[in-house]
Amino acid sequence: MSFLDRFAEYPIFDPAGYVPLRGDGTEVGYFKPDFAERLRAFPQVFVVDGGAVGLHPGLDGHDARSAAVAEVVADLRAEGFFPHWRNELFPVAGSFSAPPVFSIERGAVPTFGVRAYGVHLNGYVRKDAGLFMWVARRSPHKDLDPGKLDQIVAGGQPVGLSLRDNLIKECAEEASIPAELAAKAVGVSAVSYAIERPEGLRRDVEFVFDLEMPADFIPSNDDGEVEGFDLLSIERVAELARDTDAFKFNCSLVVIDFLIRHGVIEPDHPDYLSLVAALRR
Amino acid sequence: MSFLDRFAEYPIFDPAGYVPLRGDGTEVGYFKPDFAERLRAFPQVFVVDGGAVGLHPGLDGHDARSAAVAEVVADLRAEGFFPHWRNELFPVAGSFSAPPVFSIERGAVPTFGVRAYGVHLNGYVRKDAGLFMWVARRSPHKDLDPGKLDQIVAGGQPVGLSLRDNLIKECAEEASIPAELAAKAVGVSAVSYAIERPEGLRRDVEFVFDLEMPADFIPSNDDGEVEGFDLLSIERVAELARDTDAFKFNCSLVVIDFLIRHGVIEPDHPDYLSLVAALRR
């Protein structure tokens, strides 16, 4: 087994097999062809031609478009689509800093093939014996990836919050990290991938933060999403990411990024350049 | 001025304007069309057809190919080609870990459009006042980029040395950093680019190391390549990389990579994802 195996767990997204969703002059999402056909039932919202899907030009502005799309999404949900409902709005845009064309329920993001953004925190501890990392075990009752290993804190990036403010909020909710400590997190990297998963297309960008934590801080979780936390040596973390699929797929990439930035995976490693390239697809 | 300007100083390499050099079943270099035509004068070494250049199949093995190419390069040098002669052999291969098809004088690398590898060291100091970085001023007599700012240590990656051993060697030669201190450097990243420069095509990968240096260590240079070293606040380094072209073009990219990894350029910066992507092209 090798670190590169973590990038091969799911098929890489190939736009050739998808129908693009156009908005604001650019491609903001990708549908499977049969789902694009399904959208022909909503001609007042979606304009479907053979090669692409657009929003009806009569829908003016972010709010009108979001409301119209929300109705379609609700209709389809009643038919059984979008089982992983989240009650959270995600922006749909050509890039992270572009104004969103519309916003959409997070549970519909993989079906719409929309780029999603998140924040992931590496909580690490420096001891005399070396580097250690806090790892979360996801609850066995989680909807997606139950029981997998995760970063100490990770969350989606919703509308209307800075990345740093979102991180501080997630730190409190997921691991009871006080704001004063969370504020010391350092934004260090971004990891991106575009893959096909059971829930649909995942075209995600994860903003990565590192936080050196005091040796006496013990994380705890109250919302039932995390079964527990373990403080593992960095060698054990590396082993788990290299030799097993114990980590949730995207969390293993964030771990590999950490191992590279902290010199645990060294430049003389034969896969070094392949790993550096694969982390930003 | 913005950090992104540093990526726009030179035209991005477009393979469409070049004739590929094939070796070992893959493309290992790129020639300007008129130079590829010039190689027709050496049919015992190069096989030139309209779309590509290959090595003569009669040349068997790395050493025979390298010797034959060296003769051609020497002939062309006598005609005025390769003014930036280095007396250093660089490997020519499909990837960093692949066995080299042949080796070639470093001064011919940009004309052959061969991927070149190097090591760059960020030497930084933590003070109460924040982060500081050692910056080298290149000698006004240097052949390439005289007078520009550079990392404290940077060098090409020659044949037959590990990256770490090369870094330790360059640390001694360029900044009189003792091996014991140089060994503490951490491999943290790789920066790549493919651009057109006056000397030819630069398709380079720079392996990046960070070294936290003791506050009382003062670098010094004996080989005349460096005019002097300055210890600058990280804010001043960021300013120079953002608002000026004081840094040598590739050194500015290594600086921007450092600023991202150390949280000086924050994830909420509007160009963050564009910068992360541009550093690995």
Coordinates of C-alpha atoms in Angstrom, one line a residue:
Chain A
M1 CA 0.0 0.0 0.0
S2 CA 1.2 3.6 -0.6
F3 CA 0.0 7.1 0.0
L4 CA -0.9 7.4 -3.7
D5 CA -3.5 4.7 -3.1
R6 CA -5.6 7.3 -1.2
F7 CA -6.0 9.2 -4.4
A8 CA -7.3 6.1 -6.3
E9 CA -10.1 5.1 -3.9
Y10 CA -12.7 6.8 -6.2
P11 CA -12.9 7.5 -9.9
I12 CA -11.5 10.9 -11.0
F13 CA -14.2 13.3 -12.3
D14 CA -14.2 13.4 -16.2
P15 CA -16.3 16.3 -17.5
A16 CA -16.9 14.3 -20.7
G17 CA -19.4 12.1 -18.9
Y18 CA -21.4 15.1 -17.6
V19 CA -23.7 17.9 -18.8
P20 CA -22.4 21.3 -17.5
L21 CA -24.6 23.7 -15.6
R22 CA -23.9 27.2 -16.8
G23 CA -24.3 30.4 -14.8
D24 CA -22.8 33.8 -15.0
G25 CA -20.9 32.9 -18.2
T26 CA -19.1 30.0 -16.7
E27 CA -19.6 26.3 -15.7
V28 CA -20.7 26.2 -12.1
G29 CA -21.8 22.5 -11.9
Y30 CA -22.1 19.2 -13.7
F31 CA -25.1 16.8 -14.0
K32 CA -25.2 13.1 -15.0
P33 CA -27.0 13.1 -18.4
D34 CA -30.1 11.3 -17.0
F35 CA -30.5 13.9 -14.2
A36 CA -30.1 16.7 -16.7
E37 CA -33.0 15.1 -18.7
R38 CA -35.0 15.0 -15.6
L39 CA -34.7 18.8 -15.2
R40 CA -36.7 19.2 -18.5
A41 CA -39.8 18.8 -16.2
F42 CA -39.0 22.3 -14.8
P43 CA -38.8 24.6 -17.8
Q44 CA -39.7 27.7 -15.8
V45 CA -36.4 27.2 -13.9
F46 CA -34.0 25.2 -16.0
V47 CA -33.3 25.5 -19.8
V48 CA -32.0 22.2 -20.9
D49 CA -30.5 21.8 -24.4
G50 CA -28.4 18.8 -25.5
G51 CA -25.0 20.1 -24.4
A52 CA -25.7 22.1 -21.3
V53 CA -28.2 23.3 -18.6
G54 CA -28.8 26.9 -17.9
L55 CA -31.0 28.9 -15.5
H56 CA -34.1 30.5 -17.0
P57 CA -33.1 34.0 -18.0
G58 CA -36.4 35.3 -16.5
L59 CA -35.0 34.6 -13.0
D60 CA -33.3 37.8 -12.0
G61 CA -30.8 37.9 -9.3
H62 CA -29.4 35.5 -6.7
D63 CA -32.5 35.4 -4.5
A64 CA -35.0 34.7 -7.3
R65 CA -32.8 32.0 -8.7
S66 CA -32.2 30.4 -5.3
A67 CA -35.9 30.3 -4.5
A68 CA -36.8 28.8 -7.9
V69 CA -34.1 26.1 -7.5
A70 CA -35.2 25.4 -3.9
E71 CA -38.7 24.5 -5.2
V72 CA -37.3 22.1 -7.8
V73 CA -35.0 20.5 -5.2
A74 CA -38.0 20.1 -2.8
D75 CA -40.1 18.5 -5.5
L76 CA -37.3 16.0 -6.3
R77 CA -36.6 15.3 -2.7
A78 CA -40.2 14.3 -2.3
E79 CA -39.5 11.7 -5.1
G80 CA -36.5 10.3 -3.1
F81 CA -33.6 12.4 -4.4
F82 CA -31.1 14.0 -2.0
P83 CA -31.2 11.5 0.9
H84 CA -28.3 13.2 2.7
W85 CA -30.3 16.4 3.5
R86 CA -28.4 18.9 5.6
N87 CA -30.5 22.1 6.0
E88 CA -27.6 24.2 5.1
L89 CA -27.2 26.6 2.1
F90 CA -24.1 26.4 0.0
P91 CA -23.2 29.1 -2.6
V92 CA -23.0 28.2 -6.3
A93 CA -20.3 30.2 -8.1
G94 CA -17.6 30.1 -10.8
S95 CA -14.9 30.5 -8.1
F96 CA -14.6 31.0 -4.4
S97 CA -14.3 34.7 -4.5
A98 CA -17.0 35.3 -7.3
P99 CA -20.5 36.4 -6.2
P100 CA -22.7 33.3 -6.1
V101 CA -25.2 32.8 -9.0
F102 CA -27.6 31.1 -6.5
S103 CA -27.4 29.2 -3.3
I104 CA -28.5 25.6 -2.9
E105 CA -29.2 23.0 -0.1
R106 CA -25.9 21.3 0.8
G107 CA -27.5 17.8 0.3
A108 CA -28.1 18.6 -3.4
V109 CA -24.5 19.7 -4.0
P110 CA -23.1 16.3 -5.2
T111 CA -26.0 15.8 -7.6
F112 CA -25.5 19.3 -9.0
G113 CA -21.8 18.7 -9.2
V114 CA -21.2 22.1 -7.6
R115 CA -17.8 23.0 -6.1
A116 CA -18.0 22.9 -2.3
Y117 CA -15.6 24.5 0.2
G118 CA -14.7 23.4 3.7
V119 CA -12.3 24.0 6.5
H120 CA -10.1 21.2 8.1
L121 CA -8.0 21.6 11.2
N122 CA -4.9 19.6 12.0
G123 CA -4.7 19.7 15.8
Y124 CA -1.1 18.7 16.7
V125 CA 1.0 18.5 19.9
R126 CA 4.8 18.7 20.1
K127 CA 6.2 16.4 22.7
D128 CA 9.8 15.4 23.5
A129 CA 8.9 12.1 21.7
G130 CA 8.0 14.0 18.6
L131 CA 4.9 15.2 16.8
F132 CA 1.4 13.9 17.8
M133 CA -1.9 14.5 16.1
W134 CA -5.5 14.6 17.5
V135 CA -7.7 12.4 15.3
A136 CA -11.6 12.2 15.6
R137 CA -13.5 8.9 15.2
R138 CA -16.7 9.7 13.4
S139 CA -19.9 8.4 15.1
P140 CA -21.1 5.1 13.7
H141 CA -24.5 6.8 13.2
K142 CA -23.2 9.5 10.8
D143 CA -24.9 9.6 7.5
L144 CA -21.7 9.7 5.4
D145 CA -18.6 7.7 6.2
P146 CA -19.7 6.4 9.7
G147 CA -16.8 5.2 11.9
K148 CA -14.1 6.7 9.7
L149 CA -11.2 8.7 11.1
D150 CA -11.4 12.5 10.7
Q151 CA -9.5 15.7 11.5
I152 CA -10.1 17.0 15.1
V153 CA -12.3 19.6 13.4
A154 CA -13.7 19.8 9.9
G155 CA -16.8 21.5 8.4
G156 CA -18.4 22.8 5.3
Q157 CA -18.1 26.5 4.4
P158 CA -21.6 28.0 4.4
V159 CA -22.8 31.3 2.9
G160 CA -21.9 34.6 4.6
L161 CA -19.0 33.6 7.1
S162 CA -15.3 34.2 6.7
L163 CA -13.2 31.0 6.6
R164 CA -11.6 32.0 9.9
D165 CA -14.9 32.7 11.7
N166 CA -16.3 29.4 10.4
L167 CA -13.2 27.6 11.7
I168 CA -13.6 29.1 15.1
K169 CA -17.4 28.2 15.2
E170 CA -16.6 24.6 14.1
C171 CA -13.8 24.3 16.7
A172 CA -16.4 25.2 19.5
E173 CA -19.1 22.9 18.1
E174 CA -17.1 19.8 17.2
A175 CA -14.2 19.6 19.7
S176 CA -15.0 22.3 22.5
I177 CA -11.9 24.2 21.5
P178 CA -12.2 27.7 23.1
A179 CA -12.2 30.7 20.7
E180 CA -9.0 32.0 22.2
L181 CA -7.1 28.8 21.3
A182 CA -8.9 28.4 17.9
A183 CA -7.8 31.9 17.0
K184 CA -4.2 30.7 17.0
A185 CA -4.9 28.3 14.1
V186 CA -2.7 29.1 11.1
G187 CA -4.1 28.9 7.6
V188 CA -1.4 26.9 5.7
S189 CA -2.8 25.2 2.6
A190 CA -5.7 24.2 0.4
V191 CA -6.4 20.7 -0.8
S192 CA -8.7 20.0 -3.8
Y193 CA -10.1 17.0 -5.5
A194 CA -12.8 16.1 -8.1
I195 CA -14.1 12.5 -7.7
E196 CA -17.2 10.4 -8.2
R197 CA -18.6 9.1 -4.9
P198 CA -21.8 7.1 -4.1
E199 CA -23.5 10.4 -3.1
G200 CA -22.5 12.0 -6.4
L201 CA -19.8 14.3 -7.7
R202 CA -17.4 15.8 -5.1
R203 CA -15.6 18.8 -6.5
D204 CA -14.3 20.1 -3.2
V205 CA -11.7 22.6 -2.0
E206 CA -10.7 22.1 1.7
F207 CA -8.9 25.1 3.3
V208 CA -6.4 23.6 5.7
F209 CA -5.4 25.1 9.1
D210 CA -2.7 23.8 11.6
L211 CA -3.1 24.4 15.3
E212 CA -0.4 23.5 17.8
M213 CA -2.3 22.5 20.9
P214 CA -1.2 22.6 24.6
A215 CA -0.3 19.1 25.8
D216 CA -2.9 19.3 28.6
F217 CA -5.9 20.2 26.3
I218 CA -8.4 17.3 25.7
P219 CA -11.0 17.8 23.0
S220 CA -14.6 16.8 23.7
N221 CA -17.7 16.6 21.5
D222 CA -21.3 17.2 22.6
D223 CA -23.3 17.1 19.4
G224 CA -23.0 13.3 18.9
E225 CA -21.2 13.5 15.6
V226 CA -17.9 12.2 17.1
E227 CA -17.5 9.0 19.0
G228 CA -14.2 10.0 20.5
F229 CA -10.7 11.6 20.0
D230 CA -7.3 9.9 20.0
L231 CA -3.9 11.5 20.2
L232 CA -1.7 9.5 17.9
S233 CA 2.0 9.7 17.1
I234 CA 2.6 11.2 13.7
E235 CA 4.2 7.8 12.6
R236 CA 1.0 6.0 13.5
V237 CA -1.1 8.7 11.6
A238 CA 1.2 8.2 8.6
E239 CA 0.9 4.4 8.8
L240 CA -2.9 4.7 8.9
A241 CA -3.0 7.0 5.9
R242 CA -0.5 4.9 3.9
D243 CA -1.6 1.3 4.7
T244 CA -5.3 1.6 5.4
D245 CA -8.5 3.4 4.4
A246 CA -9.3 4.1 8.1
F247 CA -9.4 7.9 7.4
K248 CA -12.4 9.4 5.6
F249 CA -11.2 9.8 1.9
N250 CA -10.7 13.6 2.0
C251 CA -9.3 13.6 5.6
S252 CA -6.5 11.2 4.4
L253 CA -5.5 13.9 1.8
V254 CA -5.4 16.6 4.5
V255 CA -3.2 14.2 6.5
I256 CA -0.8 13.6 3.6
D257 CA -0.6 17.4 3.0
F258 CA 0.4 17.8 6.7
L259 CA 3.0 15.0 6.4
I260 CA 4.5 16.8 3.4
R261 CA 4.5 20.3 5.0
H262 CA 6.1 18.9 8.2
G263 CA 8.8 16.9 6.5
V264 CA 7.4 13.5 7.6
I265 CA 7.1 12.5 3.9
E266 CA 10.5 13.7 2.6
P267 CA 11.4 15.2 -0.8
D268 CA 13.5 12.1 -1.6
H269 CA 10.4 9.9 -1.3
P270 CA 9.9 8.5 -4.8
D271 CA 6.2 9.6 -5.0
Y272 CA 6.8 13.1 -3.6
L273 CA 6.1 15.1 -6.7
S274 CA 3.1 12.9 -7.6
L275 CA 1.7 13.5 -4.1
V276 CA 2.2 17.2 -4.2
A277 CA 0.5 17.4 -7.6
A278 CA -2.4 15.0 -6.6
L279 CA -3.3 17.2 -3.6
R280 CA -4.4 20.0 -5.9
R281 CA -6.5 18.7 -8.7
Chain B
M1 CA 0.6 45.2 -7.7
S2 CA -0.3 41.8 -6.4
F3 CA 1.3 38.5 -5.6
L4 CA -0.3 37.1 -8.8
D5 CA 1.8 39.6 -10.9
R6 CA 4.8 37.4 -10.0
F7 CA 3.3 34.6 -12.1
A8 CA 2.8 36.9 -15.1
E9 CA 6.4 38.2 -15.5
Y10 CA 7.1 35.7 -18.3
P11 CA 4.9 34.0 -20.9
I12 CA 3.5 30.6 -19.8
F13 CA 5.0 27.6 -21.8
D14 CA 2.5 26.5 -24.5
P15 CA 3.6 23.1 -26.0
A16 CA 1.8 24.1 -29.3
G17 CA 4.7 26.4 -30.2
Y18 CA 7.3 23.7 -29.7
V19 CA 8.6 20.5 -31.2
P20 CA 8.8 17.7 -28.6
L21 CA 12.0 15.7 -27.9
R22 CA 11.0 12.1 -27.3
G23 CA 12.9 9.6 -25.3
D24 CA 12.0 6.4 -23.4
G25 CA 8.5 6.6 -24.8
T26 CA 7.7 10.0 -23.4
E27 CA 8.3 13.7 -24.0
V28 CA 11.5 14.7 -22.2
G29 CA 12.1 18.2 -23.8
Y30 CA 10.8 20.8 -26.2
F31 CA 12.6 22.7 -28.9
K32 CA 11.7 25.9 -30.7
P33 CA 10.9 24.8 -34.3
D34 CA 14.0 26.6 -35.8
F35 CA 16.3 24.9 -33.4
A36 CA 14.7 21.5 -34.2
E37 CA 15.4 22.2 -37.9
R38 CA 19.1 23.0 -36.9
L39 CA 19.4 19.5 -35.4
R40 CA 18.9 18.0 -38.9
A41 CA 22.7 18.6 -39.4
F42 CA 23.3 15.8 -36.9
P43 CA 21.5 12.8 -38.3
Q44 CA 23.8 10.4 -36.5
V45 CA 22.4 11.7 -33.2
F46 CA 19.0 13.2 -33.7
V47 CA 16.1 11.9 -35.9
V48 CA 14.0 15.0 -36.8
D49 CA 10.6 14.5 -38.4
G50 CA 8.0 17.2 -38.8
G51 CA 6.3 16.6 -35.5
A52 CA 9.0 15.5 -33.1
V53 CA 12.7 14.9 -32.5
G54 CA 14.0 11.6 -31.3
L55 CA 17.5 10.2 -30.5
H56 CA 19.0 7.9 -33.1
P57 CA 18.0 4.3 -32.2
G58 CA 21.6 3.2 -32.8
L59 CA 22.7 5.0 -29.6
D60 CA 22.4 2.4 -26.9
G61 CA 22.2 3.4 -23.3
H62 CA 22.6 6.5 -21.2
D63 CA 26.3 6.9 -21.7
A64 CA 26.4 6.5 -25.5
R65 CA 23.5 8.9 -25.8
S66 CA 25.0 11.5 -23.4
A67 CA 28.4 11.4 -25.3
A68 CA 26.7 11.8 -28.7
V69 CA 24.6 14.7 -27.4
A70 CA 27.6 16.3 -25.8
E71 CA 29.4 16.4 -29.2
V72 CA 26.5 18.2 -30.8
V73 CA 26.2 20.6 -27.9
A74 CA 30.0 21.4 -28.2
D75 CA 29.7 22.0 -32.0
L76 CA 26.7 24.3 -31.5
R77 CA 28.5 26.1 -28.6
A78 CA 31.4 26.9 -30.9
E79 CA 28.7 28.6 -33.1
G80 CA 27.6 30.8 -30.2
F81 CA 24.8 28.7 -28.7
F82 CA 24.5 28.2 -24.9
P83 CA 26.2 31.3 -23.7
H84 CA 25.3 30.4 -20.0
W85 CA 27.7 27.5 -19.8
R86 CA 27.9 25.8 -16.4
N87 CA 30.1 22.8 -16.6
E88 CA 27.5 20.7 -14.7
L89 CA 25.5 17.7 -16.0
F90 CA 21.8 17.6 -15.6
P91 CA 19.7 14.4 -16.1
V92 CA 17.1 14.2 -18.9
A93 CA 14.1 12.0 -17.9
G94 CA 10.3 11.7 -18.1
S95 CA 10.0 12.3 -14.4
F96 CA 12.2 13.0 -11.4
S97 CA 12.3 9.3 -10.3
A98 CA 12.6 7.8 -13.8
P99 CA 16.1 6.7 -14.9
P100 CA 17.6 9.4 -17.1
V101 CA 17.5 8.9 -20.9
F102 CA 20.8 10.9 -21.2
S103 CA 22.5 13.7 -19.3
I104 CA 23.3 17.1 -20.7
E105 CA 25.3 20.3 -19.9
R106 CA 23.1 22.5 -17.7
G107 CA 23.7 25.5 -20.0
A108 CA 21.8 23.7 -22.8
V109 CA 18.8 22.8 -20.6
P110 CA 16.6 25.8 -21.5
T111 CA 17.3 25.3 -25.3
F112 CA 16.4 21.6 -25.0
G113 CA 13.3 22.5 -22.8
V114 CA 14.3 19.8 -20.4
R115 CA 12.7 19.7 -16.9
A116 CA 15.3 20.9 -14.3
Y117 CA 15.2 20.3 -10.6
G118 CA 16.6 22.4 -7.8
V119 CA 16.7 22.9 -4.0
H120 CA 15.7 26.2 -2.4
L121 CA 16.1 27.0 1.3
N122 CA 14.0 29.4 3.3
G123 CA 16.3 30.4 6.3
Y124 CA 14.1 32.1 8.8
V125 CA 14.4 33.4 12.4
R126 CA 11.7 33.6 15.1
K127 CA 12.0 36.7 17.2
D128 CA 9.7 38.3 19.7
A129 CA 8.9 40.8 17.0
G130 CA 7.8 38.0 14.7
L131 CA 9.1 36.1 11.8
F132 CA 12.3 37.2 9.9
M133 CA 13.8 35.7 6.7
W134 CA 17.4 35.7 5.5
V135 CA 17.6 37.0 1.9
A136 CA 20.6 36.9 -0.4
R137 CA 21.5 39.7 -2.8
R138 CA 22.9 38.1 -6.0
S139 CA 26.3 39.4 -7.2
P140 CA 26.0 42.1 -9.8
H141 CA 28.4 40.0 -11.8
K142 CA 26.2 36.9 -12.0
D143 CA 25.4 35.6 -15.5
L144 CA 21.6 35.3 -14.9
D145 CA 19.5 37.8 -12.8
P146 CA 22.4 39.8 -11.4
G147 CA 21.6 41.9 -8.4
K148 CA 18.2 40.2 -7.8
L149 CA 17.2 38.9 -4.4
D150 CA 17.4 35.2 -3.7
Q151 CA 16.8 32.6 -1.0
I152 CA 19.7 32.3 1.5
V153 CA 20.6 29.0 -0.4
A154 CA 19.5 27.7 -3.8
G155 CA 21.0 25.4 -6.3
G156 CA 20.4 23.1 -9.2
Q157 CA 20.0 19.4 -8.6
P158 CA 22.9 17.5 -10.3
V159 CA 23.1 13.8 -11.3
G160 CA 23.9 11.3 -8.5
L161 CA 23.2 13.2 -5.3
S162 CA 20.1 12.9 -3.0
L163 CA 18.2 16.2 -2.5
R164 CA 19.1 16.4 1.1
D165 CA 22.8 15.8 0.4
N166 CA 22.7 18.4 -2.3
L167 CA 21.0 20.9 0.1
I168 CA 23.7 20.3 2.7
K169 CA 26.5 20.8 0.1
E170 CA 24.9 24.0 -1.2
C171 CA 24.4 25.3 2.4
A172 CA 28.1 25.1 3.0
E173 CA 29.1 26.5 -0.4
E174 CA 26.7 29.4 -0.6
A175 CA 26.1 30.6 2.9
S176 CA 28.7 28.8 5.1
I177 CA 25.9 27.0 7.0
P178 CA 27.6 24.1 8.9
A179 CA 26.3 20.6 8.0
E180 CA 25.0 20.1 11.6
L181 CA 22.6 23.1 11.2
A182 CA 21.8 22.4 7.5
A183 CA 20.7 18.8 8.5
K184 CA 17.8 20.4 10.5
A185 CA 16.2 21.8 7.3
V186 CA 12.8 20.4 6.8
G187 CA 11.6 19.4 3.3
V188 CA 8.2 21.1 3.1
S189 CA 7.0 21.7 -0.5
A190 CA 7.7 21.7 -4.2
V191 CA 7.1 24.7 -6.5
S192 CA 6.9 24.2 -10.3
Y193 CA 6.6 26.5 -13.3
A194 CA 7.0 26.3 -17.1
I195 CA 7.7 29.7 -18.7
E196 CA 9.6 31.3 -21.5
R197 CA 12.6 33.3 -20.4
P198 CA 15.4 35.1 -22.4
E199 CA 17.7 32.0 -22.0
G200 CA 15.0 29.6 -23.2
L201 CA 12.3 27.4 -21.7
R202 CA 12.3 27.0 -18.0
R203 CA 10.3 23.9 -16.9
D204 CA 11.6 23.7 -13.4
V205 CA 10.6 22.0 -10.1
E206 CA 12.1 23.5 -7.0
F207 CA 12.1 21.4 -3.9
V208 CA 11.6 23.7 -0.9
F209 CA 13.2 23.4 2.5
D210 CA 12.5 25.5 5.6
L211 CA 15.3 26.0 8.2
E212 CA 14.7 27.8 11.5
M213 CA 18.0 29.5 12.2
P214 CA 19.5 30.5 15.5
A215 CA 19.3 34.3 16.0
D216 CA 23.0 34.6 16.4
F217 CA 23.9 32.8 13.1
I218 CA 25.2 35.2 10.4
P219 CA 25.5 33.6 6.9
S220 CA 28.5 34.4 4.7
N221 CA 29.5 33.7 1.2
D222 CA 33.0 33.0 -0.1
D223 CA 32.5 32.1 -3.8
G224 CA 31.6 35.6 -5.0
E225 CA 28.1 34.6 -6.2
V226 CA 26.4 36.5 -3.4
E227 CA 27.0 40.2 -2.6
G228 CA 25.5 40.0 0.9
F229 CA 22.7 38.7 3.1
D230 CA 19.9 40.7 4.8
L231 CA 17.7 39.6 7.6
L232 CA 14.3 41.1 6.7
S233 CA 11.0 41.1 8.6
I234 CA 8.5 38.7 6.9
E235 CA 6.2 41.8 6.3
R236 CA 9.1 43.4 4.3
V237 CA 9.7 40.2 2.4
A238 CA 6.0 40.0 1.6
E239 CA 6.0 43.6 0.4
L240 CA 9.0 43.0 -1.9
A241 CA 7.3 39.9 -3.4
R242 CA 4.0 41.6 -3.8
D243 CA 4.9 45.1 -5.0
T244 CA 8.3 44.8 -6.7
D245 CA 10.3 42.4 -9.0
A246 CA 13.3 42.6 -6.6
F247 CA 13.3 38.8 -6.2
K248 CA 14.6 36.6 -8.9
F249 CA 11.4 35.2 -10.6
N250 CA 11.5 31.7 -9.2
C251 CA 12.6 32.9 -5.8
S252 CA 9.5 35.1 -5.5
L253 CA 7.4 31.9 -6.0
V254 CA 9.3 30.2 -3.2
V255 CA 8.7 33.2 -1.0
I256 CA 4.9 33.2 -1.8
D257 CA 4.8 29.4 -1.0
F258 CA 6.4 30.2 2.4
L259 CA 4.0 33.1 3.1
I260 CA 1.1 30.7 2.4
R261 CA 2.4 27.8 4.5
H262 CA 3.2 30.1 7.4
G263 CA -0.2 31.9 7.3
V264 CA 1.1 35.3 6.3
I265 CA -1.1 35.2 3.2
E266 CA -4.3 34.1 4.8
P267 CA -7.0 31.8 3.3
D268 CA -9.5 34.7 3.2
H269 CA -7.1 36.5 0.8
P270 CA -9.1 36.9 -2.5
D271 CA -6.3 35.4 -4.6
Y272 CA -5.5 32.5 -2.2
L273 CA -6.7 29.6 -4.3
S274 CA -5.3 31.1 -7.5
L275 CA -1.9 31.4 -5.8
V276 CA -2.0 27.9 -4.4
A277 CA -2.8 26.6 -7.9
A278 CA -0.3 28.8 -9.7
L279 CA 2.6 27.5 -7.5
R280 CA 2.3 24.0 -9.0
R281 CA 2.0 24.3 -12.8

